[in-house]
Coordinates of C-alpha atoms in Angstrom, one line a residue:
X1 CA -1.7 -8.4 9.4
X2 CA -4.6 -11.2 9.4
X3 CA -6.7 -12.1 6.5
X4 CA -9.4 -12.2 9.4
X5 CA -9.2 -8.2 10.4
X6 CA -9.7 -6.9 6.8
X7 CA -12.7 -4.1 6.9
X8 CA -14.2 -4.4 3.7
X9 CA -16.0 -7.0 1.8
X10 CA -14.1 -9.5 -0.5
X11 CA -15.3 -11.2 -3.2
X12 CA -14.3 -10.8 -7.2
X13 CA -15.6 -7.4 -8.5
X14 CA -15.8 -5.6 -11.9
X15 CA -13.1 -3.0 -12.6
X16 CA -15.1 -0.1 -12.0
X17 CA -16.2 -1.3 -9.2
X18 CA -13.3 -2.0 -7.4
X19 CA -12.0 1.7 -8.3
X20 CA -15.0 2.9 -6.5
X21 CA -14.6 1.0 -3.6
X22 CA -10.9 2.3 -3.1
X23 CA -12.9 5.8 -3.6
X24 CA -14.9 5.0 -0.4
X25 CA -11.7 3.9 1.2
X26 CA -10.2 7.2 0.4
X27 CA -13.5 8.9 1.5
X28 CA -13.3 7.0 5.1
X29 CA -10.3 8.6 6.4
X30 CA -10.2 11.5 3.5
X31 CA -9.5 13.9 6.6
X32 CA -6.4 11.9 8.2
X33 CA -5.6 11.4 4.7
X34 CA -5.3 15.3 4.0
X35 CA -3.7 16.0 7.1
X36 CA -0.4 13.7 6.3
X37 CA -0.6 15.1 2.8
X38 CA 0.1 18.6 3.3
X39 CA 2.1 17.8 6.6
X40 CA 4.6 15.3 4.1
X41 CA 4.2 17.1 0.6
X42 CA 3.6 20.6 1.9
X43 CA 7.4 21.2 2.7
X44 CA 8.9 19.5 -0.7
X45 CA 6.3 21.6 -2.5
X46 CA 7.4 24.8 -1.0
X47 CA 11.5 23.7 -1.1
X48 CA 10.0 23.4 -5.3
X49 CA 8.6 26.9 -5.9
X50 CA 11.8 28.4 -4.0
X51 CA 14.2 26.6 -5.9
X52 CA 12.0 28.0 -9.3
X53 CA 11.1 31.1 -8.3
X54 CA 12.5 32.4 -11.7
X55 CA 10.9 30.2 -13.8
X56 CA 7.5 29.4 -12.3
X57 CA 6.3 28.0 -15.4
X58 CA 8.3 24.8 -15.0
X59 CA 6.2 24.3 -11.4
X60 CA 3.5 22.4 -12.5
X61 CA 5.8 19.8 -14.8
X62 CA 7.8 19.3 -11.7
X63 CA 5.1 19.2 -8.9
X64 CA 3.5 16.0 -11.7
X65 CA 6.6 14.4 -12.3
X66 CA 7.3 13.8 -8.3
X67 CA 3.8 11.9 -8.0
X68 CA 4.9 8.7 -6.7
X69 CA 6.7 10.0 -3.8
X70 CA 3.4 11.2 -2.6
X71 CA 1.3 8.4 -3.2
X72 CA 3.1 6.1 -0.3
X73 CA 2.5 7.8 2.5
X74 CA -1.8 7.4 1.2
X75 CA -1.0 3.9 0.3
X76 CA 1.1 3.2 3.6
X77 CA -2.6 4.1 5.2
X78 CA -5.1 2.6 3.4
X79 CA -3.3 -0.7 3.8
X80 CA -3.3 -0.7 7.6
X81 CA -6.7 0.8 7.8
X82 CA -7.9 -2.1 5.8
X83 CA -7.0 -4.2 8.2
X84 CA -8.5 -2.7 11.0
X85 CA -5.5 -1.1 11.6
X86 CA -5.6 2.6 11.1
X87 CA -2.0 4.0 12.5
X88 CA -1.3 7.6 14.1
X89 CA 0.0 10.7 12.6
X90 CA 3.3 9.8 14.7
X91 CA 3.8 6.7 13.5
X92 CA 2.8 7.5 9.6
X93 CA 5.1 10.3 10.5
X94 CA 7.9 8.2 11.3
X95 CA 7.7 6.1 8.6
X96 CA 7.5 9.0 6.0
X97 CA 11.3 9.0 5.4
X98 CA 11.9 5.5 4.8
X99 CA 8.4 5.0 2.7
X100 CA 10.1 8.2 0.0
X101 CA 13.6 6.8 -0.1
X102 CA 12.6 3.5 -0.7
X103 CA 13.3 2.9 -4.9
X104 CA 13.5 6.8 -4.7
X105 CA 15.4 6.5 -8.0
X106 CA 13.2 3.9 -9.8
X107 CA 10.6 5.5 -9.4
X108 CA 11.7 8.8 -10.6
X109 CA 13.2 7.4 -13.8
X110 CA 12.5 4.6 -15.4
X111 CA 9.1 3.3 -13.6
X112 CA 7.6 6.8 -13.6
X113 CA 5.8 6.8 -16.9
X114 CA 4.1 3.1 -16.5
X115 CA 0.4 3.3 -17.2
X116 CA -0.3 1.4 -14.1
X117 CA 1.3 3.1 -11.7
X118 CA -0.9 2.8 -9.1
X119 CA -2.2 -0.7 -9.4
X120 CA 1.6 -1.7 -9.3
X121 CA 2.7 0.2 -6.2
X122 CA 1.1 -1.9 -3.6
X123 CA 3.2 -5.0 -4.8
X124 CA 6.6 -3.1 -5.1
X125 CA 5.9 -1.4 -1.6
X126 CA 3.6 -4.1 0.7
X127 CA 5.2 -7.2 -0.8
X128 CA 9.0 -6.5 0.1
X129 CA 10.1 -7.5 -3.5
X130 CA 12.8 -6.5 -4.9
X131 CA 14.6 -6.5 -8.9
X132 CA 13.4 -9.2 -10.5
X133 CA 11.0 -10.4 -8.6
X134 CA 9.2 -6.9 -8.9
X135 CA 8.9 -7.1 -12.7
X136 CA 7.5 -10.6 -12.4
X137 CA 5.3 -10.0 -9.9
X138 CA 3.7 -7.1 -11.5
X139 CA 3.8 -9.0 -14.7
X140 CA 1.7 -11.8 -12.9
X141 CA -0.7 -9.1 -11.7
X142 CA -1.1 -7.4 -15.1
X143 CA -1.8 -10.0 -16.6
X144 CA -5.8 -9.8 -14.9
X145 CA -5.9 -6.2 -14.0
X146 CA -3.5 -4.8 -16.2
X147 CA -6.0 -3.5 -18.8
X148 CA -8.0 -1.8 -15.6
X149 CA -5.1 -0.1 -14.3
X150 CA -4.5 1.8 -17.7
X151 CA -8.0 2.3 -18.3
X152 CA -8.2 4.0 -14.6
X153 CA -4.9 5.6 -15.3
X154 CA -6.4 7.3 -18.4
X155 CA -9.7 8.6 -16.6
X156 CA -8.0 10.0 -13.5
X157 CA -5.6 12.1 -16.0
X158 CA -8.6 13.2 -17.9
X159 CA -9.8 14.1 -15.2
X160 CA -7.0 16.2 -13.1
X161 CA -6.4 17.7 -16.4
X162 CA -9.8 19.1 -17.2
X163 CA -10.1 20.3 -13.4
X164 CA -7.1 22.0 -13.2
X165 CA -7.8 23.7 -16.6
X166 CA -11.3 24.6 -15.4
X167 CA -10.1 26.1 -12.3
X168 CA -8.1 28.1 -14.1
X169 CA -10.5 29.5 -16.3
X170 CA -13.2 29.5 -13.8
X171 CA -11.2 31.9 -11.8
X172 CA -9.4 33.5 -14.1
X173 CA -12.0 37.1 -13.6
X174 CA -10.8 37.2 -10.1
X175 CA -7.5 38.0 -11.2
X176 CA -6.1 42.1 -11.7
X177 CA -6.5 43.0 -15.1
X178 CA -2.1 43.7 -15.0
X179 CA -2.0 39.4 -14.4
X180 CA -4.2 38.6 -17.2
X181 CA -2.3 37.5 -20.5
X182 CA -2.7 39.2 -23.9
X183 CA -4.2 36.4 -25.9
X184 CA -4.2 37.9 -29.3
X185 CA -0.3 38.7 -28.8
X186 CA 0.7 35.5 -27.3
X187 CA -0.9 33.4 -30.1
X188 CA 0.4 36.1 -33.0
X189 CA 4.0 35.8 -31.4
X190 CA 3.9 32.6 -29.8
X191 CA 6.4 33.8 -27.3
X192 CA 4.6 32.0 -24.3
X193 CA 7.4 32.8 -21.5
X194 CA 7.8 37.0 -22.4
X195 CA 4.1 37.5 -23.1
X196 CA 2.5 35.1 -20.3
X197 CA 2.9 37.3 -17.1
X198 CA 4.6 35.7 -14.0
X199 CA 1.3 35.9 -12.0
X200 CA -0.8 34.1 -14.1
X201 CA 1.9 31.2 -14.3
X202 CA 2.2 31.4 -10.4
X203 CA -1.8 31.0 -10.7
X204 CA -1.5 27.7 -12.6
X205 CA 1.1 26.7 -10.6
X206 CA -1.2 26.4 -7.4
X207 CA -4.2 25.6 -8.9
X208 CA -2.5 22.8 -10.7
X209 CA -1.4 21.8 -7.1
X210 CA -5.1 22.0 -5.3
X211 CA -6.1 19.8 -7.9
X212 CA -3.5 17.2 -7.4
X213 CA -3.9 17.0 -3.7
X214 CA -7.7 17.0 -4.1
X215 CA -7.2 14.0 -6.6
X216 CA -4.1 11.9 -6.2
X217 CA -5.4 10.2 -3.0
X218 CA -8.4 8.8 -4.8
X219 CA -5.9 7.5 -7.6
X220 CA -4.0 5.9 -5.0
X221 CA -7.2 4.7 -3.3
X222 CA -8.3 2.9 -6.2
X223 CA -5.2 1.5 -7.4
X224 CA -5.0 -0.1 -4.3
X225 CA -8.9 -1.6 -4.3
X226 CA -8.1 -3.4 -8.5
X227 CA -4.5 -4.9 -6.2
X228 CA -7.0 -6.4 -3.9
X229 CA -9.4 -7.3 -6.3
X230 CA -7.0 -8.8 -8.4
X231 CA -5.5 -10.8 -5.5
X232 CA -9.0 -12.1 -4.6
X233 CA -9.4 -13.2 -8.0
X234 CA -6.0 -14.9 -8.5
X235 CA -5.6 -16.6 -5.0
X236 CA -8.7 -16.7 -3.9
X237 CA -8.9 -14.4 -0.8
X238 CA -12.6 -14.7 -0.5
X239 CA -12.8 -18.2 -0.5
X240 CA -10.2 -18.9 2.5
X241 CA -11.9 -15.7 4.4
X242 CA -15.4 -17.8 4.3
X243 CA -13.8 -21.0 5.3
X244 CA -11.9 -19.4 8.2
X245 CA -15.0 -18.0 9.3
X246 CA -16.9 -20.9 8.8
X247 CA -14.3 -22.8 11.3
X248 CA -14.6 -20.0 13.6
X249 CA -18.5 -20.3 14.1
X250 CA -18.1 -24.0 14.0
X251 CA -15.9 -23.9 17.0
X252 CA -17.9 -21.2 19.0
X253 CA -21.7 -23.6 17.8
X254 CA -20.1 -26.5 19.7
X255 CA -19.4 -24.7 23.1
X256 CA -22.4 -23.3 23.0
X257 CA -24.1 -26.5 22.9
X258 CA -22.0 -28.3 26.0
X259 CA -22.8 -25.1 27.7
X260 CA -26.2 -25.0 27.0
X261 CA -25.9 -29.3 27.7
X262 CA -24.4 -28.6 31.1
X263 CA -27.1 -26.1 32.1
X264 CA -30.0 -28.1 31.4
X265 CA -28.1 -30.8 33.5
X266 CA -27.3 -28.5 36.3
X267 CA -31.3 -27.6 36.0
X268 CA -33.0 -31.0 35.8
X269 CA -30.9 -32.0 39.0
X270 CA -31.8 -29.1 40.9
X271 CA -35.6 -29.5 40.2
X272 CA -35.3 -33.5 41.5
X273 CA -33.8 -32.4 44.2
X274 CA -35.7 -29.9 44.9
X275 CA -39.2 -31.8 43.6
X276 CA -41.0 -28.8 43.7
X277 CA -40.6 -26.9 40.1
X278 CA -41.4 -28.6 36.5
X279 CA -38.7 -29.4 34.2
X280 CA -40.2 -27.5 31.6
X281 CA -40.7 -24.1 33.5
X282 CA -37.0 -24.7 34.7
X283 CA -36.1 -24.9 30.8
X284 CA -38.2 -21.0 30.2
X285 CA -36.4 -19.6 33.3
X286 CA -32.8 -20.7 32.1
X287 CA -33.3 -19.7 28.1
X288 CA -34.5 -16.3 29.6
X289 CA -31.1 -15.9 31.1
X290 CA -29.3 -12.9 28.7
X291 CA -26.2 -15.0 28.1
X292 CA -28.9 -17.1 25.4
X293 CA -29.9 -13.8 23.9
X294 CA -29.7 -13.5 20.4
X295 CA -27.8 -10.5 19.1
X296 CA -28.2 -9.5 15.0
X297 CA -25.8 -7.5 13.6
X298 CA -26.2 -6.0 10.0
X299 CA -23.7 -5.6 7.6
X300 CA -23.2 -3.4 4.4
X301 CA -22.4 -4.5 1.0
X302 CA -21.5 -2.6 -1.8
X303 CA -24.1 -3.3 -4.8
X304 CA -22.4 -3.3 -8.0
X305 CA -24.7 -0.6 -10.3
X306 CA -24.4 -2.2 -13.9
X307 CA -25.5 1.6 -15.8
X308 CA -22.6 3.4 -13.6
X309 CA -20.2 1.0 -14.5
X310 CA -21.2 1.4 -18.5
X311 CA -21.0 4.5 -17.9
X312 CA -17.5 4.8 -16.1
X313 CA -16.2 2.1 -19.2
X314 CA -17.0 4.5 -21.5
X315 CA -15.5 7.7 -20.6
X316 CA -12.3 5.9 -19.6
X317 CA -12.3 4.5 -23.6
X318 CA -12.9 8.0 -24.4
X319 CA -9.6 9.6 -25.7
X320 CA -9.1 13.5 -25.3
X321 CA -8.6 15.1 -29.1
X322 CA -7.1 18.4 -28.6
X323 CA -3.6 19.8 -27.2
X324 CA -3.6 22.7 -25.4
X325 CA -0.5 25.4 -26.1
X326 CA 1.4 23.6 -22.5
X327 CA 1.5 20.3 -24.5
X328 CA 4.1 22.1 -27.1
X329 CA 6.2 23.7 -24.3
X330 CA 6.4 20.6 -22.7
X331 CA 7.2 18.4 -25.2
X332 CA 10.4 20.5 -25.8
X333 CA 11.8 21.0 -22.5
X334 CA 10.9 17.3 -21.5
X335 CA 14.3 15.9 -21.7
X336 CA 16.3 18.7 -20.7
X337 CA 14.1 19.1 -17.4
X338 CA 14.6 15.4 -16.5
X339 CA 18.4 15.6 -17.1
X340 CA 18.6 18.8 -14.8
X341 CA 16.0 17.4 -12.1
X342 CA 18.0 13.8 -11.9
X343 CA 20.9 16.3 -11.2
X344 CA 19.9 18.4 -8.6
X345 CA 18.1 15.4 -7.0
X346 CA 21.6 13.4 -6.4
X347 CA 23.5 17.0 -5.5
X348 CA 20.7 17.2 -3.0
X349 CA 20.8 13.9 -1.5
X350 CA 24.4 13.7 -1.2
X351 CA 24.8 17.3 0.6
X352 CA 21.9 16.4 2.8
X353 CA 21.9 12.7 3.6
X354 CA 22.8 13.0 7.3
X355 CA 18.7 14.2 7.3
X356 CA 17.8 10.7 6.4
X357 CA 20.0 8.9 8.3
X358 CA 18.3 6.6 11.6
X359 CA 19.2 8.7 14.7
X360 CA 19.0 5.5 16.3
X361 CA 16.9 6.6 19.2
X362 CA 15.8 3.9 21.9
X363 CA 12.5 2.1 21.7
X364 CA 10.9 0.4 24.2
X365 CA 11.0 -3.2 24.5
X366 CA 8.7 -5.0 22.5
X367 CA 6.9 -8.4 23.1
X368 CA 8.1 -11.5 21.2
X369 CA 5.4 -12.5 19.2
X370 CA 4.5 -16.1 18.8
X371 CA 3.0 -15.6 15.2
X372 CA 3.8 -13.8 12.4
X373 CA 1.8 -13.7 9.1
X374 CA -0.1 -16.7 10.4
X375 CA 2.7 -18.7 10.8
X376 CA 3.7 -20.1 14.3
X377 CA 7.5 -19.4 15.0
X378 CA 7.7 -20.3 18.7
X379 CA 10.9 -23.0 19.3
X380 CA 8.2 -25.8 20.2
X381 CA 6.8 -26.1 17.0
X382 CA 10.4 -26.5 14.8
X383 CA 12.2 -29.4 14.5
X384 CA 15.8 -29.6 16.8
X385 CA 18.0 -29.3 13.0
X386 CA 15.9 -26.7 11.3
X387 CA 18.6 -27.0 8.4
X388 CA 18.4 -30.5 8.2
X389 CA 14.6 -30.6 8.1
X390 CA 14.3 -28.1 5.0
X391 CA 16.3 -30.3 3.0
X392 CA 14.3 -33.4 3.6
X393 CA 11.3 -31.2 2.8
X394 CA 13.2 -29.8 -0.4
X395 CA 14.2 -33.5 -1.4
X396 CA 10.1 -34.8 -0.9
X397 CA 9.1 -31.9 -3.4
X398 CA 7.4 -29.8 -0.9
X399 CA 9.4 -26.8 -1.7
X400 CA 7.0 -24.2 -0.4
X401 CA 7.3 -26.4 3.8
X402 CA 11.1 -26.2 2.8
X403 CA 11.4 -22.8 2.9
X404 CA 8.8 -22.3 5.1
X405 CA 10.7 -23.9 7.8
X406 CA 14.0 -21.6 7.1
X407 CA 12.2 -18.6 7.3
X408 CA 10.4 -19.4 10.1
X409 CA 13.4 -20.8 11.9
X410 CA 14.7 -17.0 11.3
X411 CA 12.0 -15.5 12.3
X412 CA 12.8 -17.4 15.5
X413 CA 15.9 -17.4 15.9
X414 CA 15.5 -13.1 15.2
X415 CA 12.5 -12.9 17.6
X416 CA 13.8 -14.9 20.3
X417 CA 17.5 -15.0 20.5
X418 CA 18.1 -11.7 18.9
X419 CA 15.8 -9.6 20.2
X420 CA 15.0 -8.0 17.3
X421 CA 11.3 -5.9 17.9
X422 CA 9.1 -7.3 15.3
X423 CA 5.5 -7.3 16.3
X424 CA 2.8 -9.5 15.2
X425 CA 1.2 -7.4 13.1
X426 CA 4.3 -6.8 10.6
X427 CA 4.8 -7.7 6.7
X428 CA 7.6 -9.1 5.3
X429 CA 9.0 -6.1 4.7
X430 CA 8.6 -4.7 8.1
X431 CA 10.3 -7.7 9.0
X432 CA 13.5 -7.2 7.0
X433 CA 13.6 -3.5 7.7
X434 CA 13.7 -4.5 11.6
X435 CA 16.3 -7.0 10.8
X436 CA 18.5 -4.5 8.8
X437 CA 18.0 -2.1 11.4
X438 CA 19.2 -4.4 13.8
X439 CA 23.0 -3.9 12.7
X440 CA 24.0 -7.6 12.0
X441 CA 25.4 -7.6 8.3
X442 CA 25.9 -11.3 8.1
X443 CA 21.9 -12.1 8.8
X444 CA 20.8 -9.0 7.2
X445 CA 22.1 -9.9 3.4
X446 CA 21.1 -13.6 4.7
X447 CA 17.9 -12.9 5.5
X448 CA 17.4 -10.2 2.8
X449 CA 17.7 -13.0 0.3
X450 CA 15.6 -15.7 2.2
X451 CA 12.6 -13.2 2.0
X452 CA 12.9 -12.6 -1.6
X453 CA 12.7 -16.4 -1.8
X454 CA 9.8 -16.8 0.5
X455 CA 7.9 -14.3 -1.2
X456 CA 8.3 -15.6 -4.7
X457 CA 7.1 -18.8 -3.5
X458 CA 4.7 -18.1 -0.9
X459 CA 3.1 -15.5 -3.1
X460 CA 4.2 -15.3 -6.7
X461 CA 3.7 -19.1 -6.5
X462 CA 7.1 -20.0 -8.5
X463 CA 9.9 -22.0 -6.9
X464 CA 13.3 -21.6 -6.9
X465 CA 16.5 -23.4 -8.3
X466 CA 17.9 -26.0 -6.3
X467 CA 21.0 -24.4 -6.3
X468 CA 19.8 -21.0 -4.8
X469 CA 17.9 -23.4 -2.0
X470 CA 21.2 -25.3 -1.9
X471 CA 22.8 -21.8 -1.1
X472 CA 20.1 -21.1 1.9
X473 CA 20.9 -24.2 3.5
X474 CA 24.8 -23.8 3.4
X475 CA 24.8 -19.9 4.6
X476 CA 22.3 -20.6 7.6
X477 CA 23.8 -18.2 9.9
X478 CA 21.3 -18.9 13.3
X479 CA 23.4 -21.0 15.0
X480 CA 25.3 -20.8 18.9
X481 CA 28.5 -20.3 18.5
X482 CA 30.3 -23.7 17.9
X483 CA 26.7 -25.9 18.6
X484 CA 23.8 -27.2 16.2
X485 CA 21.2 -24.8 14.3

């Protein structure tokens, strides 16, 4: 994906702000949005509420504890539709596997209670990091939007939690007078699971999960809009958009000018030779021509609205003060619910994972690109010894061309030689996931670890050790059998 195709405005913004712009992203394509929801959640919501039909009131700790499974298939949209590039239902829905199992267990376990949950997820999923690289990443990130991402994190639980509570209540008269709980006893015994009847904790149960699917999305949304904003801040993004554009309209001023050059030529020739006409009436006649009409096109731009955003700052300070009688429940089944849901989750996975297996159906062929990420990988523009090249660049200091030139010389070699079907508009993740599909395991752990190098330089902005670019060079595996790189 360009720089040049993104759809909304960039330039550094204040917290609040940025949440409400990944709002308005959310609020674009809320309806496609939905539609993959319930279509990718629906079904592990329902498998849920079979497997604890018995015990209905452990529902809603479950259905919030498997939050960021949900919140990829959101984020893998909003990404593309960013960039102008808003995929279909088929292919979100063919991506949906892979987007879930991908850190499944991480995310479950020990990253599922960070405070910036969603301001992180863009780099662990979009970025193609891995380990390491991850935690500094992130810790790069947090260390300008950090603060946001909690404070957001805080409001949007505030929030859910005093919908779903309200719902309740607010609905609670529709319900038969048989499902309504005895207050006065439940308190006086605090017996919650005999006195509380089943229907009323079925209630809870799925107006806990209107709430989340109303909500999550915009969490998502926003978390995704502080990534950008942070980005913009940190690298920049704003300021190489306006020069690129700047270039572009550079380029198109100065062929408009020969054009316009040539015309007048073409025109003060035809009126000597025809000696009838005056050069300046032959000037009017060719600026009417449509091709030199000037077309005006308005843009939007969000204005930043200082008393909302004092607002906004405030509640999210604002810390709630009581606990409701779930709080006490939950805080002593917490452990032994993880334990069991850690359990079933690996029985399940192992009984069922021919489901995510690839079924390796055919695709069509696909067009070798001749740039990715901006980067120009046809075999004209790399040296003859690609290998050889890298290490001069390496020895001159200029680590970032060093590996540069590897991963490029890949990309190539991948694209080119082994037909691999990345497209032009792919990540470096989509990359590596095209290459590990691809079935060679030599070039797939190969390349696996020159992309987490080419990230954490090209992005993270931190080189590597000499000895792990020593490595690279030595392992190059894109070679013809018994002939040069």
């Amino acid at each position: 994906m360009r720089l040049e195709d993104i759809t909304v405005t960039l330039r550094p913004r204040q917290p609040w702000e940025a949440v409400d712009l990944g709002c308005a992203m959310v609020r674009r394509d809320f309806g496609r949005i939905l539609l993959l929801w319930v279509c990718t959640v629906g079904p592990l919501w329902g498998l849920v509420c079979v497997l604890l039909s018995s015990s209905p009131a452990w529902i809603p700790l479950v259905v919030w504890w498997l939050k960021p499974l949900y919140d990829r298939v959101p984020l893998f949209f909003l990404s593309r539709a960013a960039f102008g590039e808003r995929p279909t239902f088929l292919e979100t829905w063919k991506q949906w596997p892979r987007l879930w199992i991908t850190n499944f267990l991480p995310a479950l376990l020990w990253r599922r209670l960070s405070f910036i949950r969603s301001f992180a997820l863009p780099a662990q999923m979009l970025e193609g990091l891995r380990g390491a690289a991850v935690k500094r990443r992130i810790k790069t990130l947090a260390m300008d939007g950090g603060s946001s991402g909690l404070s957001m994190t805080l409001a949007f639980s505030n929030i859910e939690l005093a919908a779903w509570l309200g719902l309740m209540w607010g609905t609670y008269s529709l319900l038969p007078e048989s499902a309504q709980p005895d207050w006065e006893g439940l308190f006086q015994a605090f017996d919650f699971e005999s006195t509380i009847p089943d229907a009323f904790l079925w209630w809870g149960a799925v107006c806990h999960m209107v709430i989340v699917t109303l909500m999550e999305p915009f969490y998502v949304g926003a978390g995704f809009a502080l990534y950008l904003n942070c980005r913009t801040r940190i690298e920049g993004w704003d300021v190489e958009l306006a020069f690129r554009r700047l270039a572009a309209r550079l380029t198109s001023a100065t062929a408009a000018m020969i054009i316009v050059a040539l015309m007048i030529c073409g025109a003060q020739s035809a009126v000597q030779a025809a000696g009838e006409k005056d050069p300046a009436i032959v000037a009017r006649e060719v600026l009417q021509d449509p091709d030199f009409e000037i077309h005006k096109l308005k843009t939007p731009e969000w204005v930043k609205d200082e008393n909302k955003d004092k607002s906004q700052e405030k509640a999210g300070r604002a810390k709630s003060q009581g606990l409701d009688f779930f709080s006490v429940l939950f805080q002593l089944l917490f452990w032994m619910l993880v334990v069991g849901l850690v359990s079933w989750l690996i029985i399940y996975l192992v009984k069922n994972r021919h489901l995510f297996l690839s079924r390796g159906a055919s695709k069509a062929p696909v067009r070798a690109p001749k740039v990715l990420m901006g980067m120009n990988i046809t075999r004209e523009s790399l040296p003859e010894d690609v290998v050889a090249a890298a290490r001069a660049a390496w020895a001159a200091g200029d680590f970032k061309e060093a590996l540069s030139l590897l991963y490029r010389g890949s990309l190539s070699w991948l694209v080119i030689r082994r037909r691999v079907p990345i497209t032009d508009s792919d990540t470096e993740e989509d990359c590596l996931v095209q290459v590990l599909q691809a079935g060679d395991q030599t070039e797939a752990d190969y390349f696996r670890q020159l992309t987490g190098a080419w990230v954490q330089v090209a992005y993270a902005v931190m080189p590597v050790s000499d000895a792990e670019m020593g490595a690279l060079c030595e392992r190059w595996p894109f070679v013809e059998k018994g002939g040069a790189a």
